[in-house]
Amino acid sequence: MEKERKLIIAGNWKMHKTVAEAVDLVRGLKLELAGVKEADIVVCPPFTALCEVSKLLLDSNLRLGAQNMSEHPGGAYTGEIAAFMLKEFSVRYVILGHSERRAYHGETDALVARKALAAHAAALKPIVCVGETLEQRDRGETEAVLERQVRGSLAGLTREQMLETIIAYEPVWAIGTGRNATPDQAQEAQAFIRRLISQMYDESVARRVRIQYGGSVKPSNARELMSQPDVDGALVGGASLEVRSFVDIIKNAIAR
Ligand code: PGA
């Protein structure tokens, strides 16, 4: 059955790539992905490469995302980046509440929700990440954790804002480990998240909101993962750092 939601595949480059390397990668992606319309394609370089990458994307079907931003609109916050600064480089998306931010920088659901509101205030589309750890899964707490994160990290978003928000289900145990969730595990968790959205908003919002899967997405598993009814794309880390693997993920995903 064809989904009514368009796939969205984003590359999260994390703390990798010099400006020169970023430019090389984006040049390669542009050549390979020109004309691809079946999926929204987003690259999320480090802040330092946004300026140069944004110039390359002016005449491209690829979109630009950032990996984080401040909850504050500006001011005396040393080391932080505000939404208006991202807008300068035509950034459209911003990853919020990635598990690495939650684990290493103490980001809470409440903070992620404030950032999501700040992103919407600047017309940036947040990609809000949620996902359980292995211990939580083994203790049978996956749904409880997801419910707390989804309700907490999306708190206060209007219906319209929710429709412009992407959720990324990223089980922590699958990130950077080479061990992806099985298509069934991803589907089960993402159907649960969609039911939550339906309870928080309504059926029509839940049907339209896009939910990505992230965690060791590779060319070899992209097609099967993205054939699941509630998997609407991918947030890709390691495999987004090279032209060949990111392009193959996208091509395999749209061939599903
Ligand atoms: P990975 O990372 O694809 O390297 O597992 C995914 C992510 O952290 O978004």
PDB file of C-alpha atoms and ligand atoms in Angstrom:
ATOM      1  CA  MET A   1       0.000   0.000   0.000  1.00  0.00           C
ATOM      2  CA  GLU A   2       1.404   3.381  -0.966  1.00  0.00           C
ATOM      3  CA  LYS A   3       1.921   5.731   1.959  1.00  0.00           C
ATOM      4  CA  GLU A   4       0.407   9.168   1.850  1.00  0.00           C
ATOM      5  CA  ARG A   5       3.498  10.581   3.552  1.00  0.00           C
ATOM      6  CA  LYS A   6       6.601  11.528   1.587  1.00  0.00           C
ATOM      7  CA  LEU A   7       9.823   9.893   2.736  1.00  0.00           C
ATOM      8  CA  ILE A   8      12.326  12.140   4.476  1.00  0.00           C
ATOM      9  CA  ILE A   9      15.909  10.964   4.663  1.00  0.00           C
ATOM     10  CA  ALA A  10      18.389  13.051   6.620  1.00  0.00           C
ATOM     11  CA  GLY A  11      22.121  12.686   7.107  1.00  0.00           C
ATOM     12  CA  ASN A  12      23.400  13.570  10.559  1.00  0.00           C
ATOM     13  CA  TRP A  13      27.103  14.198  10.101  1.00  0.00           C
ATOM     14  CA  LYS A  14      27.702  14.722  13.839  1.00  0.00           C
ATOM     15  CA  MET A  15      31.191  16.068  14.656  1.00  0.00           C
ATOM     16  CA  HIS A  16      32.751  15.073  11.345  1.00  0.00           C
ATOM     17  CA  LYS A  17      34.056  16.873   8.240  1.00  0.00           C
ATOM     18  CA  THR A  18      36.130  19.961   7.655  1.00  0.00           C
ATOM     19  CA  VAL A  19      34.619  22.584   5.386  1.00  0.00           C
ATOM     20  CA  ALA A  20      36.587  21.214   2.424  1.00  0.00           C
ATOM     21  CA  GLU A  21      35.408  17.670   3.151  1.00  0.00           C
ATOM     22  CA  ALA A  22      31.832  18.844   3.541  1.00  0.00           C
ATOM     23  CA  VAL A  23      31.968  20.595   0.184  1.00  0.00           C
ATOM     24  CA  ASP A  24      33.336  17.450  -1.475  1.00  0.00           C
ATOM     25  CA  LEU A  25      30.618  15.287   0.000  1.00  0.00           C
ATOM     26  CA  VAL A  26      27.825  17.651  -1.001  1.00  0.00           C
ATOM     27  CA  ARG A  27      29.181  18.008  -4.538  1.00  0.00           C
ATOM     28  CA  GLY A  28      29.069  14.241  -4.864  1.00  0.00           C
ATOM     29  CA  LEU A  29      25.570  13.970  -3.419  1.00  0.00           C
ATOM     30  CA  LYS A  30      24.264  16.673  -5.753  1.00  0.00           C
ATOM     31  CA  LEU A  31      25.557  14.836  -8.810  1.00  0.00           C
ATOM     32  CA  GLU A  32      24.060  11.531  -7.750  1.00  0.00           C
ATOM     33  CA  LEU A  33      20.769  12.774  -6.373  1.00  0.00           C
ATOM     34  CA  ALA A  34      19.800  15.463  -8.868  1.00  0.00           C
ATOM     35  CA  GLY A  35      16.225  14.918  -9.931  1.00  0.00           C
ATOM     36  CA  VAL A  36      15.250  12.658  -7.030  1.00  0.00           C
ATOM     37  CA  LYS A  37      11.757  13.790  -6.081  1.00  0.00           C
ATOM     38  CA  GLU A  38      10.377  10.784  -4.257  1.00  0.00           C
ATOM     39  CA  ALA A  39      12.000  11.736  -0.967  1.00  0.00           C
ATOM     40  CA  ASP A  40      12.909  14.882   0.900  1.00  0.00           C
ATOM     41  CA  ILE A  41      16.675  14.725   1.308  1.00  0.00           C
ATOM     42  CA  VAL A  42      18.371  16.678   4.092  1.00  0.00           C
ATOM     43  CA  VAL A  43      22.032  17.034   5.040  1.00  0.00           C
ATOM     44  CA  CYS A  44      22.976  18.189   8.544  1.00  0.00           C
ATOM     45  CA  PRO A  45      26.640  19.260   8.563  1.00  0.00           C
ATOM     46  CA  PRO A  46      28.376  20.736  11.604  1.00  0.00           C
ATOM     47  CA  PHE A  47      27.723  24.461  12.145  1.00  0.00           C
ATOM     48  CA  THR A  48      31.147  25.368  10.750  1.00  0.00           C
ATOM     49  CA  ALA A  49      30.257  23.983   7.310  1.00  0.00           C
ATOM     50  CA  LEU A  50      26.732  25.420   7.010  1.00  0.00           C
ATOM     51  CA  CYS A  51      27.820  28.561   5.193  1.00  0.00           C
ATOM     52  CA  GLU A  52      29.721  26.831   2.382  1.00  0.00           C
ATOM     53  CA  VAL A  53      27.254  23.963   2.062  1.00  0.00           C
ATOM     54  CA  SER A  54      24.334  26.384   1.858  1.00  0.00           C
ATOM     55  CA  LYS A  55      25.883  28.024  -1.215  1.00  0.00           C
ATOM     56  CA  LEU A  56      26.157  24.649  -2.945  1.00  0.00           C
ATOM     57  CA  LEU A  57      22.531  23.832  -2.197  1.00  0.00           C
ATOM     58  CA  LEU A  58      21.071  26.995  -3.749  1.00  0.00           C
ATOM     59  CA  ASP A  59      20.316  25.171  -7.007  1.00  0.00           C
ATOM     60  CA  SER A  60      19.663  21.756  -5.524  1.00  0.00           C
ATOM     61  CA  ASN A  61      16.862  19.457  -4.415  1.00  0.00           C
ATOM     62  CA  LEU A  62      18.831  18.774  -1.224  1.00  0.00           C
ATOM     63  CA  ARG A  63      17.856  20.692   1.898  1.00  0.00           C
ATOM     64  CA  LEU A  64      19.960  21.903   4.769  1.00  0.00           C
ATOM     65  CA  GLY A  65      19.559  20.962   8.418  1.00  0.00           C
ATOM     66  CA  ALA A  66      21.437  21.758  11.631  1.00  0.00           C
ATOM     67  CA  GLN A  67      22.236  19.317  14.430  1.00  0.00           C
ATOM     68  CA  ASN A  68      21.130  21.436  17.365  1.00  0.00           C
ATOM     69  CA  MET A  69      20.191  24.985  18.307  1.00  0.00           C
ATOM     70  CA  SER A  70      19.601  27.124  21.358  1.00  0.00           C
ATOM     71  CA  GLU A  71      16.209  27.489  22.963  1.00  0.00           C
ATOM     72  CA  HIS A  72      16.946  31.232  23.221  1.00  0.00           C
ATOM     73  CA  PRO A  73      16.322  33.680  20.400  1.00  0.00           C
ATOM     74  CA  GLY A  74      19.731  35.318  20.956  1.00  0.00           C
ATOM     75  CA  GLY A  75      21.794  37.040  23.619  1.00  0.00           C
ATOM     76  CA  ALA A  76      24.515  36.275  26.151  1.00  0.00           C
ATOM     77  CA  TYR A  77      24.785  32.500  25.737  1.00  0.00           C
ATOM     78  CA  THR A  78      28.438  31.753  25.051  1.00  0.00           C
ATOM     79  CA  GLY A  79      28.990  29.001  22.534  1.00  0.00           C
ATOM     80  CA  GLU A  80      25.344  28.691  21.493  1.00  0.00           C
ATOM     81  CA  ILE A  81      23.721  29.112  18.070  1.00  0.00           C
ATOM     82  CA  ALA A  82      20.307  30.750  17.689  1.00  0.00           C
ATOM     83  CA  ALA A  83      17.627  30.008  15.128  1.00  0.00           C
ATOM     84  CA  PHE A  84      18.078  33.321  13.316  1.00  0.00           C
ATOM     85  CA  MET A  85      21.730  32.420  12.694  1.00  0.00           C
ATOM     86  CA  LEU A  86      20.686  29.165  11.075  1.00  0.00           C
ATOM     87  CA  LYS A  87      18.119  30.979   8.956  1.00  0.00           C
ATOM     88  CA  GLU A  88      20.915  33.059   7.463  1.00  0.00           C
ATOM     89  CA  PHE A  89      22.128  29.913   5.719  1.00  0.00           C
ATOM     90  CA  SER A  90      18.698  28.809   4.570  1.00  0.00           C
ATOM     91  CA  VAL A  91      18.603  26.009   7.098  1.00  0.00           C
ATOM     92  CA  ARG A  92      15.138  24.378   6.985  1.00  0.00           C
ATOM     93  CA  TYR A  93      15.449  21.576   9.534  1.00  0.00           C
ATOM     94  CA  VAL A  94      17.050  21.182  12.938  1.00  0.00           C
ATOM     95  CA  ILE A  95      17.704  17.933  14.808  1.00  0.00           C
ATOM     96  CA  LEU A  96      16.644  18.306  18.437  1.00  0.00           C
ATOM     97  CA  GLY A  97      17.067  16.032  21.438  1.00  0.00           C
ATOM     98  CA  HIS A  98      19.371  13.551  19.754  1.00  0.00           C
ATOM     99  CA  SER A  99      20.283  10.817  22.244  1.00  0.00           C
ATOM    100  CA  GLU A 100      23.872  12.064  22.246  1.00  0.00           C
ATOM    101  CA  ARG A 101      22.639  15.501  23.334  1.00  0.00           C
ATOM    102  CA  ARG A 102      20.434  13.896  25.946  1.00  0.00           C
ATOM    103  CA  ALA A 103      23.223  11.624  27.248  1.00  0.00           C
ATOM    104  CA  TYR A 104      26.272  13.912  27.078  1.00  0.00           C
ATOM    105  CA  HIS A 105      24.722  17.355  27.458  1.00  0.00           C
ATOM    106  CA  GLY A 106      21.913  16.627  29.869  1.00  0.00           C
ATOM    107  CA  GLU A 107      19.110  17.639  27.519  1.00  0.00           C
ATOM    108  CA  THR A 108      15.704  16.909  29.008  1.00  0.00           C
ATOM    109  CA  ASP A 109      12.326  16.484  27.371  1.00  0.00           C
ATOM    110  CA  ALA A 110      11.314  19.906  28.696  1.00  0.00           C
ATOM    111  CA  LEU A 111      14.353  21.557  27.116  1.00  0.00           C
ATOM    112  CA  VAL A 112      13.756  19.762  23.822  1.00  0.00           C
ATOM    113  CA  ALA A 113      10.158  21.017  23.847  1.00  0.00           C
ATOM    114  CA  ARG A 114      11.320  24.605  24.392  1.00  0.00           C
ATOM    115  CA  LYS A 115      13.793  24.228  21.525  1.00  0.00           C
ATOM    116  CA  ALA A 116      11.073  22.811  19.285  1.00  0.00           C
ATOM    117  CA  LEU A 117       8.890  25.845  20.011  1.00  0.00           C
ATOM    118  CA  ALA A 118      11.844  28.159  19.308  1.00  0.00           C
ATOM    119  CA  ALA A 119      12.470  26.345  16.016  1.00  0.00           C
ATOM    120  CA  HIS A 120       8.855  26.777  14.949  1.00  0.00           C
ATOM    121  CA  ALA A 121       8.924  30.433  15.944  1.00  0.00           C
ATOM    122  CA  ALA A 122      11.682  30.807  13.336  1.00  0.00           C
ATOM    123  CA  ALA A 123       9.903  28.589  10.779  1.00  0.00           C
ATOM    124  CA  LEU A 124      12.481  25.824  11.125  1.00  0.00           C
ATOM    125  CA  LYS A 125      11.190  22.258  11.076  1.00  0.00           C
ATOM    126  CA  PRO A 126      12.413  20.300  14.088  1.00  0.00           C
ATOM    127  CA  ILE A 127      13.431  16.658  13.823  1.00  0.00           C
ATOM    128  CA  VAL A 128      12.715  15.557  17.391  1.00  0.00           C
ATOM    129  CA  CYS A 129      14.565  12.401  18.449  1.00  0.00           C
ATOM    130  CA  VAL A 130      13.280   9.820  20.909  1.00  0.00           C
ATOM    131  CA  GLY A 131      14.354   6.285  21.735  1.00  0.00           C
ATOM    132  CA  GLU A 132      14.981   3.820  24.531  1.00  0.00           C
ATOM    133  CA  THR A 133      18.268   2.400  25.805  1.00  0.00           C
ATOM    134  CA  LEU A 134      19.006  -1.315  25.760  1.00  0.00           C
ATOM    135  CA  GLU A 135      18.453  -1.571  29.523  1.00  0.00           C
ATOM    136  CA  GLN A 136      15.057   0.072  29.166  1.00  0.00           C
ATOM    137  CA  ARG A 137      14.107  -2.284  26.333  1.00  0.00           C
ATOM    138  CA  ASP A 138      15.290  -5.312  28.291  1.00  0.00           C
ATOM    139  CA  ARG A 139      13.228  -4.202  31.280  1.00  0.00           C
ATOM    140  CA  GLY A 140      10.158  -3.930  29.054  1.00  0.00           C
ATOM    141  CA  GLU A 141       9.994  -0.160  29.432  1.00  0.00           C
ATOM    142  CA  THR A 142      10.212   0.819  25.766  1.00  0.00           C
ATOM    143  CA  GLU A 143       6.651   2.112  25.464  1.00  0.00           C
ATOM    144  CA  ALA A 144       6.755   3.939  28.792  1.00  0.00           C
ATOM    145  CA  VAL A 145      10.009   5.670  27.818  1.00  0.00           C
ATOM    146  CA  LEU A 146       8.705   6.599  24.377  1.00  0.00           C
ATOM    147  CA  GLU A 147       5.483   7.916  25.841  1.00  0.00           C
ATOM    148  CA  ARG A 148       7.341  10.111  28.320  1.00  0.00           C
ATOM    149  CA  GLN A 149       9.714  11.409  25.635  1.00  0.00           C
ATOM    150  CA  VAL A 150       7.062  12.010  22.997  1.00  0.00           C
ATOM    151  CA  ARG A 151       4.641  13.773  25.344  1.00  0.00           C
ATOM    152  CA  GLY A 152       7.460  15.728  27.029  1.00  0.00           C
ATOM    153  CA  SER A 153       9.507  16.710  23.984  1.00  0.00           C
ATOM    154  CA  LEU A 154       6.498  17.832  21.950  1.00  0.00           C
ATOM    155  CA  ALA A 155       4.692  19.560  24.815  1.00  0.00           C
ATOM    156  CA  GLY A 156       2.997  22.781  23.842  1.00  0.00           C
ATOM    157  CA  LEU A 157       3.186  22.385  20.059  1.00  0.00           C
ATOM    158  CA  THR A 158       0.041  23.432  18.259  1.00  0.00           C
ATOM    159  CA  ARG A 159      -1.599  21.126  15.762  1.00  0.00           C
ATOM    160  CA  GLU A 160      -0.114  23.152  12.902  1.00  0.00           C
ATOM    161  CA  GLN A 161       3.352  23.015  14.465  1.00  0.00           C
ATOM    162  CA  MET A 162       3.048  19.277  15.010  1.00  0.00           C
ATOM    163  CA  LEU A 163       2.315  18.804  11.316  1.00  0.00           C
ATOM    164  CA  GLU A 164       5.602  20.591  10.529  1.00  0.00           C
ATOM    165  CA  THR A 165       7.562  18.486  13.021  1.00  0.00           C
ATOM    166  CA  ILE A 166       9.369  15.263  12.187  1.00  0.00           C
ATOM    167  CA  ILE A 167       9.845  12.594  14.832  1.00  0.00           C
ATOM    168  CA  ALA A 168      12.915  10.358  14.679  1.00  0.00           C
ATOM    169  CA  TYR A 169      12.650   7.052  16.509  1.00  0.00           C
ATOM    170  CA  GLU A 170      16.235   6.167  17.335  1.00  0.00           C
ATOM    171  CA  PRO A 171      16.733   3.298  19.763  1.00  0.00           C
ATOM    172  CA  VAL A 172      19.941   4.215  21.593  1.00  0.00           C
ATOM    173  CA  TRP A 173      21.284   0.664  21.317  1.00  0.00           C
ATOM    174  CA  ALA A 174      21.117   0.859  17.530  1.00  0.00           C
ATOM    175  CA  ILE A 175      22.993   4.141  17.112  1.00  0.00           C
ATOM    176  CA  GLY A 176      26.514   3.718  15.778  1.00  0.00           C
ATOM    177  CA  THR A 177      26.575   0.064  16.792  1.00  0.00           C
ATOM    178  CA  GLY A 178      25.957  -1.601  13.450  1.00  0.00           C
ATOM    179  CA  ARG A 179      22.992  -3.309  15.085  1.00  0.00           C
ATOM    180  CA  ASN A 180      19.800  -1.846  13.615  1.00  0.00           C
ATOM    181  CA  ALA A 181      16.359  -2.465  15.004  1.00  0.00           C
ATOM    182  CA  THR A 182      14.610  -5.166  13.015  1.00  0.00           C
ATOM    183  CA  PRO A 183      11.913  -3.860  10.688  1.00  0.00           C
ATOM    184  CA  ASP A 184       9.331  -5.345  13.076  1.00  0.00           C
ATOM    185  CA  GLN A 185      10.839  -3.614  16.105  1.00  0.00           C
ATOM    186  CA  ALA A 186      10.948  -0.281  14.266  1.00  0.00           C
ATOM    187  CA  GLN A 187       7.379  -0.715  13.035  1.00  0.00           C
ATOM    188  CA  GLU A 188       6.060  -1.626  16.470  1.00  0.00           C
ATOM    189  CA  ALA A 189       7.676   1.366  18.161  1.00  0.00           C
ATOM    190  CA  GLN A 190       6.697   3.782  15.423  1.00  0.00           C
ATOM    191  CA  ALA A 191       3.089   2.608  15.292  1.00  0.00           C
ATOM    192  CA  PHE A 192       3.015   3.199  19.046  1.00  0.00           C
ATOM    193  CA  ILE A 193       4.382   6.725  18.582  1.00  0.00           C
ATOM    194  CA  ARG A 194       1.748   7.409  15.922  1.00  0.00           C
ATOM    195  CA  ARG A 195      -0.989   6.251  18.279  1.00  0.00           C
ATOM    196  CA  LEU A 196       0.363   8.649  20.893  1.00  0.00           C
ATOM    197  CA  ILE A 197       0.216  11.522  18.403  1.00  0.00           C
ATOM    198  CA  SER A 198      -3.358  10.550  17.679  1.00  0.00           C
ATOM    199  CA  GLN A 199      -4.189  10.756  21.403  1.00  0.00           C
ATOM    200  CA  MET A 200      -2.341  14.073  21.816  1.00  0.00           C
ATOM    201  CA  TYR A 201      -3.821  15.639  18.678  1.00  0.00           C
ATOM    202  CA  ASP A 202      -6.164  13.720  16.415  1.00  0.00           C
ATOM    203  CA  GLU A 203      -6.282  10.987  13.835  1.00  0.00           C
ATOM    204  CA  SER A 204      -5.590  13.298  10.925  1.00  0.00           C
ATOM    205  CA  VAL A 205      -2.424  14.766  12.488  1.00  0.00           C
ATOM    206  CA  ALA A 206      -1.225  11.259  13.338  1.00  0.00           C
ATOM    207  CA  ARG A 207      -1.822  10.110   9.774  1.00  0.00           C
ATOM    208  CA  ARG A 208       0.149  13.019   8.335  1.00  0.00           C
ATOM    209  CA  VAL A 209       3.104  13.350  10.715  1.00  0.00           C
ATOM    210  CA  ARG A 210       6.333  11.797   9.471  1.00  0.00           C
ATOM    211  CA  ILE A 211       8.291   9.422  11.678  1.00  0.00           C
ATOM    212  CA  GLN A 212      11.845   8.488  10.733  1.00  0.00           C
ATOM    213  CA  TYR A 213      13.793   5.507  11.925  1.00  0.00           C
ATOM    214  CA  GLY A 214      17.446   6.011  12.932  1.00  0.00           C
ATOM    215  CA  GLY A 215      20.151   3.675  14.159  1.00  0.00           C
ATOM    216  CA  SER A 216      22.614   1.824  11.911  1.00  0.00           C
ATOM    217  CA  VAL A 217      20.640   2.466   8.726  1.00  0.00           C
ATOM    218  CA  LYS A 218      22.677   1.105   5.803  1.00  0.00           C
ATOM    219  CA  PRO A 219      22.090   0.482   2.096  1.00  0.00           C
ATOM    220  CA  SER A 220      21.430  -3.189   2.921  1.00  0.00           C
ATOM    221  CA  ASN A 221      18.616  -2.552   5.417  1.00  0.00           C
ATOM    222  CA  ALA A 222      17.094   0.704   4.129  1.00  0.00           C
ATOM    223  CA  ARG A 223      14.574  -0.874   1.826  1.00  0.00           C
ATOM    224  CA  GLU A 224      13.121  -3.289   4.331  1.00  0.00           C
ATOM    225  CA  LEU A 225      13.001  -0.746   7.145  1.00  0.00           C
ATOM    226  CA  MET A 226      11.305   1.834   4.966  1.00  0.00           C
ATOM    227  CA  SER A 227       8.752  -0.637   3.669  1.00  0.00           C
ATOM    228  CA  GLN A 228       7.193  -0.691   7.120  1.00  0.00           C
ATOM    229  CA  PRO A 229       3.888   1.177   7.164  1.00  0.00           C
ATOM    230  CA  ASP A 230       4.878   3.597   9.936  1.00  0.00           C
ATOM    231  CA  VAL A 231       8.486   4.220   8.859  1.00  0.00           C
ATOM    232  CA  ASP A 232       8.559   7.385   6.755  1.00  0.00           C
ATOM    233  CA  GLY A 233      12.263   7.844   6.292  1.00  0.00           C
ATOM    234  CA  ALA A 234      15.579   7.646   8.051  1.00  0.00           C
ATOM    235  CA  LEU A 235      17.975   9.647  10.145  1.00  0.00           C
ATOM    236  CA  VAL A 236      21.363   8.342   9.077  1.00  0.00           C
ATOM    237  CA  GLY A 237      24.622   8.860  10.955  1.00  0.00           C
ATOM    238  CA  GLY A 238      27.733   6.941   9.896  1.00  0.00           C
ATOM    239  CA  ALA A 239      26.428   5.927   6.480  1.00  0.00           C
ATOM    240  CA  SER A 240      25.678   9.556   5.573  1.00  0.00           C
ATOM    241  CA  LEU A 241      29.374  10.468   5.648  1.00  0.00           C
ATOM    242  CA  GLU A 242      30.125   8.974   2.256  1.00  0.00           C
ATOM    243  CA  VAL A 243      28.454   9.654  -1.069  1.00  0.00           C
ATOM    244  CA  ARG A 244      28.039   6.004  -2.059  1.00  0.00           C
ATOM    245  CA  SER A 245      26.376   4.743   1.098  1.00  0.00           C
ATOM    246  CA  PHE A 246      24.039   7.732   1.556  1.00  0.00           C
ATOM    247  CA  VAL A 247      22.987   7.666  -2.098  1.00  0.00           C
ATOM    248  CA  ASP A 248      22.381   3.919  -1.984  1.00  0.00           C
ATOM    249  CA  ILE A 249      20.247   4.273   1.138  1.00  0.00           C
ATOM    250  CA  ILE A 250      18.093   6.848  -0.637  1.00  0.00           C
ATOM    251  CA  LYS A 251      17.837   4.843  -3.849  1.00  0.00           C
ATOM    252  CA  ASN A 252      16.993   1.638  -2.002  1.00  0.00           C
ATOM    253  CA  ALA A 253      14.461   3.450   0.147  1.00  0.00           C
ATOM    254  CA  ILE A 254      12.569   4.962  -2.760  1.00  0.00           C
ATOM    255  CA  ALA A 255      12.594   1.644  -4.611  1.00  0.00           C
ATOM    256  CA  ARG A 256      10.677   0.008  -1.751  1.00  0.00           C
TER     257      ARG A 256
HETATM  258  P1  PGA B   1      24.069   5.803  12.952  1.00  0.00           P
HETATM  259  O1  PGA B   1      23.558   7.119  13.724  1.00  0.00           O
HETATM  260  O2  PGA B   1      23.361   5.769  11.620  1.00  0.00           O
HETATM  261  O3  PGA B   1      25.562   5.997  12.807  1.00  0.00           O
HETATM  262  O4  PGA B   1      23.712   4.637  13.799  1.00  0.00           O
HETATM  263  C1  PGA B   1      22.229   7.534  13.645  1.00  0.00           C
HETATM  264  C2  PGA B   1      22.031   8.806  14.441  1.00  0.00           C
HETATM  265  O5  PGA B   1      22.658   8.968  15.490  1.00  0.00           O
HETATM  266  O6  PGA B   1      21.240   9.690  14.048  1.00  0.00           O
END
